[in-house]
């Protein structure tokens, strides 16, 4: 049995020219950062996911993780 290609199948394989890019929402939406946290993350407006990545990078860079579950805050992180 041979299956015929329908127009719906052929149209779905081609990219649509009416595709719109969506605005980020939820944790991906850029939010303002406090002046104290700007010293750590480096930007005034950043998505929460990127802020968390940069906070962990700061912690590892300054060797502030004592054990796998505890952190030692330095003067910058001690808010």
Tab-separated table of N, CA, C and O in Angstrom:
chain	number	residue	atom	x	y	z
A	1	UNK	N	0.841	-1.179	0.000
A	1	UNK	CA	0.000	0.000	0.000
A	1	UNK	C	0.884	1.239	0.000
A	1	UNK	O	1.753	1.388	0.835
A	2	UNK	N	0.675	2.126	-0.935
A	2	UNK	CA	1.444	3.351	-1.073
A	2	UNK	C	0.596	4.505	-0.558
A	2	UNK	O	-0.578	4.608	-0.876
A	3	UNK	N	1.219	5.313	0.209
A	3	UNK	CA	0.499	6.438	0.815
A	3	UNK	C	0.793	7.713	0.027
A	3	UNK	O	1.953	8.036	-0.243
A	4	UNK	N	-0.218	8.439	-0.297
A	4	UNK	CA	-0.065	9.675	-1.070
A	4	UNK	C	0.232	10.837	-0.136
A	4	UNK	O	-0.267	10.901	0.987
A	5	UNK	N	1.060	11.750	-0.597
A	5	UNK	CA	1.397	12.940	0.179
A	5	UNK	C	0.280	13.950	0.012
A	5	UNK	O	-0.089	14.312	-1.097
A	6	UNK	N	-0.278	14.368	1.128
A	6	UNK	CA	-1.353	15.359	1.077
A	6	UNK	C	-0.774	16.759	1.201
A	6	UNK	O	0.385	16.938	1.568
A	7	UNK	N	-1.583	17.745	0.932
A	7	UNK	CA	-1.110	19.123	1.004
A	7	UNK	C	-0.787	19.533	2.440
A	7	UNK	O	0.087	20.353	2.663
A	8	UNK	N	-1.467	18.982	3.446
A	8	UNK	CA	-1.187	19.314	4.839
A	8	UNK	C	0.185	18.800	5.243
A	8	UNK	O	0.925	19.474	5.955
A	9	UNK	N	0.556	17.610	4.779
A	9	UNK	CA	1.871	17.059	5.096
A	9	UNK	C	2.965	17.853	4.408
A	9	UNK	O	3.995	18.148	4.997
A	10	UNK	N	2.764	18.228	3.186
A	10	UNK	CA	3.762	18.990	2.442
A	10	UNK	C	3.921	20.391	3.023
A	10	UNK	O	5.022	20.920	3.086
A	11	UNK	N	2.837	21.000	3.468
A	11	UNK	CA	2.899	22.357	4.019
A	11	UNK	C	3.592	22.377	5.375
A	11	UNK	O	4.244	23.349	5.727
A	12	UNK	N	3.472	21.310	6.147
A	12	UNK	CA	4.074	21.308	7.473
A	12	UNK	C	5.586	21.190	7.417
A	12	UNK	O	6.271	21.574	8.343
A	13	UNK	N	6.149	20.655	6.337
A	13	UNK	CA	7.593	20.509	6.226
A	13	UNK	C	8.277	21.815	5.833
A	13	UNK	O	9.469	21.974	6.020
A	14	UNK	N	7.534	22.761	5.283
A	14	UNK	CA	8.091	24.037	4.884
A	14	UNK	C	7.925	25.052	6.010
A	14	UNK	O	6.896	25.080	6.682
A	15	UNK	N	8.934	25.878	6.242
A	15	UNK	CA	8.790	26.891	7.292
A	15	UNK	C	7.746	27.933	6.915
A	15	UNK	O	7.664	28.355	5.764
A	16	UNK	N	6.964	28.318	7.870
A	16	UNK	CA	5.905	29.289	7.630
A	16	UNK	C	6.469	30.704	7.691
A	16	UNK	O	7.271	31.028	8.562
A	17	UNK	N	6.043	31.541	6.781
A	17	UNK	CA	6.519	32.919	6.769
A	17	UNK	C	5.762	33.773	7.775
A	17	UNK	O	6.160	34.898	8.046
A	18	UNK	N	4.680	33.261	8.341
A	18	UNK	CA	3.900	34.024	9.309
A	18	UNK	C	4.280	33.684	10.744
A	18	UNK	O	3.613	34.127	11.658
A	19	UNK	N	5.338	32.906	10.949
A	19	UNK	CA	5.768	32.547	12.295
A	19	UNK	C	6.294	33.783	13.006
A	19	UNK	O	7.162	34.482	12.497
A	20	UNK	N	5.775	34.041	14.193
A	20	UNK	CA	6.192	35.197	14.974
A	20	UNK	C	7.069	34.728	16.128
A	20	UNK	O	6.880	33.649	16.662
A	21	UNK	N	8.019	35.542	16.510
A	21	UNK	CA	8.814	35.227	17.681
A	21	UNK	C	8.059	35.726	18.900
A	21	UNK	O	7.520	36.831	18.906
A	22	UNK	N	8.024	34.893	19.915
A	22	UNK	CA	7.286	35.251	21.122
A	22	UNK	C	8.159	36.030	22.092
A	22	UNK	O	9.367	35.835	22.156
A	23	UNK	N	7.521	36.885	22.846
A	23	UNK	CA	8.194	37.597	23.922
A	23	UNK	C	8.500	36.611	25.033
A	23	UNK	O	7.675	35.745	25.339
A	24	UNK	N	9.673	36.709	25.673
A	24	UNK	CA	9.954	35.810	26.790
A	24	UNK	C	8.993	36.064	27.942
A	24	UNK	O	8.586	37.201	28.189
A	25	UNK	N	8.614	35.004	28.633
A	25	UNK	CA	7.699	35.148	29.771
A	25	UNK	C	8.197	34.286	30.921
A	25	UNK	O	9.080	33.458	30.758
A	26	UNK	N	7.618	34.487	32.068
A	26	UNK	CA	7.988	33.688	33.239
A	26	UNK	C	9.413	33.958	33.678
A	26	UNK	O	9.838	35.103	33.791
A	27	UNK	N	10.175	32.884	33.911
A	27	UNK	CA	11.544	33.059	34.389
A	27	UNK	C	12.500	33.484	33.286
A	27	UNK	O	13.624	33.874	33.554
A	28	UNK	N	12.048	33.432	32.028
A	28	UNK	CA	12.888	33.853	30.910
A	28	UNK	C	12.746	35.344	30.598
A	28	UNK	O	13.505	35.886	29.807
A	29	UNK	N	11.779	36.007	31.239
A	29	UNK	CA	11.548	37.427	30.985
A	29	UNK	C	12.584	38.259	31.751
A	29	UNK	O	12.792	38.048	32.947
A	30	UNK	N	13.255	39.179	31.081
A	30	UNK	CA	14.237	40.022	31.778
A	30	UNK	C	13.577	40.865	32.865
A	30	UNK	O	12.528	41.465	32.650
A	31	UNK	N	14.198	40.881	34.017
A	31	UNK	CA	13.691	41.631	35.170
A	31	UNK	C	14.787	42.563	35.691
A	31	UNK	O	15.971	42.293	35.544
A	32	UNK	N	14.393	43.662	36.341
A	32	UNK	CA	15.403	44.545	36.923
A	32	UNK	C	16.103	43.870	38.110
A	32	UNK	O	15.518	43.051	38.809
A	33	UNK	N	17.366	44.215	38.290
A	33	UNK	CA	18.192	43.645	39.346
A	33	UNK	C	18.543	44.759	40.321
A	33	UNK	O	18.769	45.902	39.914
A	34	UNK	N	18.610	44.438	41.608
A	34	UNK	CA	18.974	45.436	42.616
A	34	UNK	C	20.413	45.895	42.386
A	34	UNK	O	21.225	45.156	41.823
A	35	UNK	N	20.748	47.094	42.832
A	35	UNK	CA	22.127	47.588	42.647
A	35	UNK	C	23.179	46.675	43.290
A	35	UNK	O	24.277	46.542	42.770
A	36	UNK	N	22.836	46.046	44.411
A	36	UNK	CA	23.782	45.154	45.079
A	36	UNK	C	24.077	43.919	44.219
A	36	UNK	O	25.217	43.460	44.130
A	37	UNK	N	23.024	43.383	43.573
A	37	UNK	CA	23.208	42.201	42.745
A	37	UNK	C	23.829	42.538	41.386
A	37	UNK	O	24.380	41.673	40.731
A	38	UNK	N	23.762	43.804	40.979
A	38	UNK	CA	24.395	44.209	39.725
A	38	UNK	C	25.906	44.008	39.796
A	38	UNK	O	26.548	43.745	38.788
A	39	UNK	N	26.480	44.116	41.001
A	39	UNK	CA	27.909	43.876	41.169
A	39	UNK	C	28.266	42.430	40.853
A	39	UNK	O	29.343	42.141	40.347
A	40	UNK	N	27.344	41.508	41.120
A	40	UNK	CA	27.595	40.086	40.901
A	40	UNK	C	27.257	39.683	39.467
A	40	UNK	O	28.062	39.038	38.795
A	41	UNK	N	26.059	40.056	38.999
A	41	UNK	CA	25.615	39.596	37.672
A	41	UNK	C	26.096	40.490	36.539
A	41	UNK	O	26.146	40.052	35.402
A	42	UNK	N	26.424	41.740	36.811
A	42	UNK	CA	26.998	42.609	35.797
A	42	UNK	C	26.017	43.345	34.908
A	42	UNK	O	26.439	44.056	34.007
A	43	UNK	N	24.719	43.175	35.103
A	43	UNK	CA	23.721	43.868	34.281
A	43	UNK	C	22.603	44.391	35.169
A	43	UNK	O	22.374	43.882	36.252
A	44	UNK	N	21.885	45.393	34.665
A	44	UNK	CA	20.788	45.956	35.445
A	44	UNK	C	19.462	45.258	35.162
A	44	UNK	O	18.553	45.285	35.974
A	45	UNK	N	19.333	44.631	33.976
A	45	UNK	CA	18.124	43.890	33.601
A	45	UNK	C	18.583	42.560	33.013
A	45	UNK	O	19.351	42.534	32.053
A	46	UNK	N	18.093	41.444	33.608
A	46	UNK	CA	18.552	40.124	33.186
A	46	UNK	C	17.478	39.089	33.517
A	46	UNK	O	16.761	39.244	34.514
A	47	UNK	N	17.316	38.033	32.715
A	47	UNK	CA	16.379	36.958	33.079
A	47	UNK	C	16.866	36.212	34.318
A	47	UNK	O	18.071	36.138	34.593
A	48	UNK	N	15.926	35.669	35.070
A	48	UNK	CA	16.289	34.962	36.306
A	48	UNK	C	17.201	33.778	36.042
A	48	UNK	O	18.085	33.481	36.840
A	49	UNK	N	17.001	33.090	34.921
A	49	UNK	CA	17.833	31.931	34.620
A	49	UNK	C	19.286	32.346	34.421
A	49	UNK	O	20.206	31.679	34.909
A	50	UNK	N	19.510	33.446	33.720
A	50	UNK	CA	20.873	33.923	33.493
A	50	UNK	C	21.472	34.494	34.774
A	50	UNK	O	22.676	34.359	35.013
A	51	UNK	N	20.650	35.139	35.601
A	51	UNK	CA	21.141	35.660	36.873
A	51	UNK	C	21.628	34.521	37.757
A	51	UNK	O	22.699	34.613	38.374
A	52	UNK	N	20.880	33.440	37.804
A	52	UNK	CA	21.281	32.288	38.615
A	52	UNK	C	22.579	31.678	38.094
A	52	UNK	O	23.460	31.312	38.890
A	53	UNK	N	22.736	31.588	36.785
A	53	UNK	CA	23.982	31.076	36.208
A	53	UNK	C	25.164	31.937	36.622
A	53	UNK	O	26.230	31.434	36.961
A	54	UNK	N	24.989	33.252	36.572
A	54	UNK	CA	26.091	34.162	36.906
A	54	UNK	C	26.391	34.165	38.402
A	54	UNK	O	27.542	34.323	38.798
A	55	UNK	N	25.365	33.987	39.234
A	55	UNK	CA	25.599	33.893	40.674
A	55	UNK	C	26.419	32.644	40.982
A	55	UNK	O	27.383	32.689	41.753
A	56	UNK	N	26.067	31.505	40.373
A	56	UNK	CA	26.833	30.275	40.592
A	56	UNK	C	28.244	30.398	40.037
A	56	UNK	O	29.200	29.880	40.636
A	57	UNK	N	28.415	31.089	38.920
A	57	UNK	CA	29.757	31.306	38.378
A	57	UNK	C	30.587	32.144	39.351
A	57	UNK	O	31.776	31.858	39.571
A	58	UNK	N	29.976	33.159	39.961
A	58	UNK	CA	30.658	33.996	40.955
A	58	UNK	C	31.055	33.161	42.163
A	58	UNK	O	32.169	33.272	42.676
A	59	UNK	N	30.136	32.302	42.633
A	59	UNK	CA	30.413	31.460	43.801
A	59	UNK	C	31.589	30.534	43.522
A	59	UNK	O	32.500	30.387	44.347
A	60	UNK	N	31.606	29.913	42.357
A	60	UNK	CA	32.693	28.992	42.018
A	60	UNK	C	34.000	29.728	41.758
A	60	UNK	O	35.073	29.237	42.112
A	61	UNK	N	33.918	30.909	41.145
A	61	UNK	CA	35.115	31.690	40.858
A	61	UNK	C	35.815	32.137	42.133
A	61	UNK	O	37.040	32.153	42.209
A	62	UNK	N	35.031	32.493	43.148
A	62	UNK	CA	35.597	32.979	44.410
A	62	UNK	C	35.697	31.884	45.473
A	62	UNK	O	35.966	32.187	46.637
A	63	UNK	N	35.471	30.632	45.079
A	63	UNK	CA	35.603	29.468	45.953
A	63	UNK	C	34.801	29.648	47.255
A	63	UNK	O	35.324	29.531	48.358
A	64	UNK	N	33.495	29.928	47.112
A	64	UNK	CA	32.629	30.190	48.253
A	64	UNK	C	31.762	28.998	48.639
A	64	UNK	O	30.973	29.099	49.567
A	65	UNK	N	31.904	27.873	47.963
A	65	UNK	CA	31.105	26.696	48.276
A	65	UNK	C	31.912	25.798	49.201
A	65	UNK	O	32.877	25.163	48.792
A	66	UNK	N	31.514	25.755	50.495
A	66	UNK	CA	32.257	24.992	51.486
A	66	UNK	C	32.039	23.498	51.293
A	66	UNK	O	32.975	22.732	51.141
A	67	UNK	N	30.828	23.052	51.330
A	67	UNK	CA	30.468	21.664	51.059
A	67	UNK	C	29.497	21.676	49.896
A	67	UNK	O	29.175	22.712	49.349
A	68	UNK	N	28.996	20.505	49.504
A	68	UNK	CA	28.067	20.509	48.365
A	68	UNK	C	26.756	21.207	48.695
A	68	UNK	O	26.026	21.560	47.798
A	69	UNK	N	26.437	21.439	49.932
A	69	UNK	CA	25.143	22.023	50.277
A	69	UNK	C	25.249	23.321	51.068
A	69	UNK	O	24.243	23.898	51.458
A	70	UNK	N	26.444	23.804	51.345
A	70	UNK	CA	26.546	25.048	52.113
A	70	UNK	C	27.441	26.049	51.387
A	70	UNK	O	28.378	25.685	50.690
A	71	UNK	N	27.114	27.320	51.559
A	71	UNK	CA	27.850	28.403	50.922
A	71	UNK	C	28.401	29.336	51.980
A	71	UNK	O	27.783	29.552	53.025
A	72	UNK	N	29.560	29.911	51.714
A	72	UNK	CA	30.143	30.940	52.567
A	72	UNK	C	30.072	32.236	51.784
A	72	UNK	O	30.687	32.356	50.737
A	73	UNK	N	29.319	33.199	52.299
A	73	UNK	CA	29.150	34.464	51.586
A	73	UNK	C	30.327	35.381	51.854
A	73	UNK	O	30.805	35.490	52.984
A	74	UNK	N	30.802	36.057	50.807
A	74	UNK	CA	31.789	37.104	50.991
A	74	UNK	C	31.051	38.430	51.161
A	74	UNK	O	29.816	38.450	51.272
A	75	UNK	N	31.780	39.532	51.194
A	75	UNK	CA	31.140	40.837	51.412
A	75	UNK	C	30.167	41.206	50.291
A	75	UNK	O	29.171	41.876	50.528
A	76	UNK	N	30.442	40.772	49.074
A	76	UNK	CA	29.561	41.105	47.958
A	76	UNK	C	28.241	40.350	48.039
A	76	UNK	O	27.192	40.915	47.782
A	77	UNK	N	28.275	39.069	48.395
A	77	UNK	CA	27.054	38.271	48.469
A	77	UNK	C	26.312	38.424	49.793
A	77	UNK	O	25.158	38.055	49.890
A	78	UNK	N	26.959	38.925	50.808
A	78	UNK	CA	26.306	39.087	52.122
A	78	UNK	C	25.447	40.341	52.105
A	78	UNK	O	25.874	41.418	52.464
A	79	UNK	N	24.206	40.178	51.639
A	79	UNK	CA	23.312	41.323	51.482
A	79	UNK	C	22.415	41.472	52.670
A	79	UNK	O	21.720	40.748	53.150
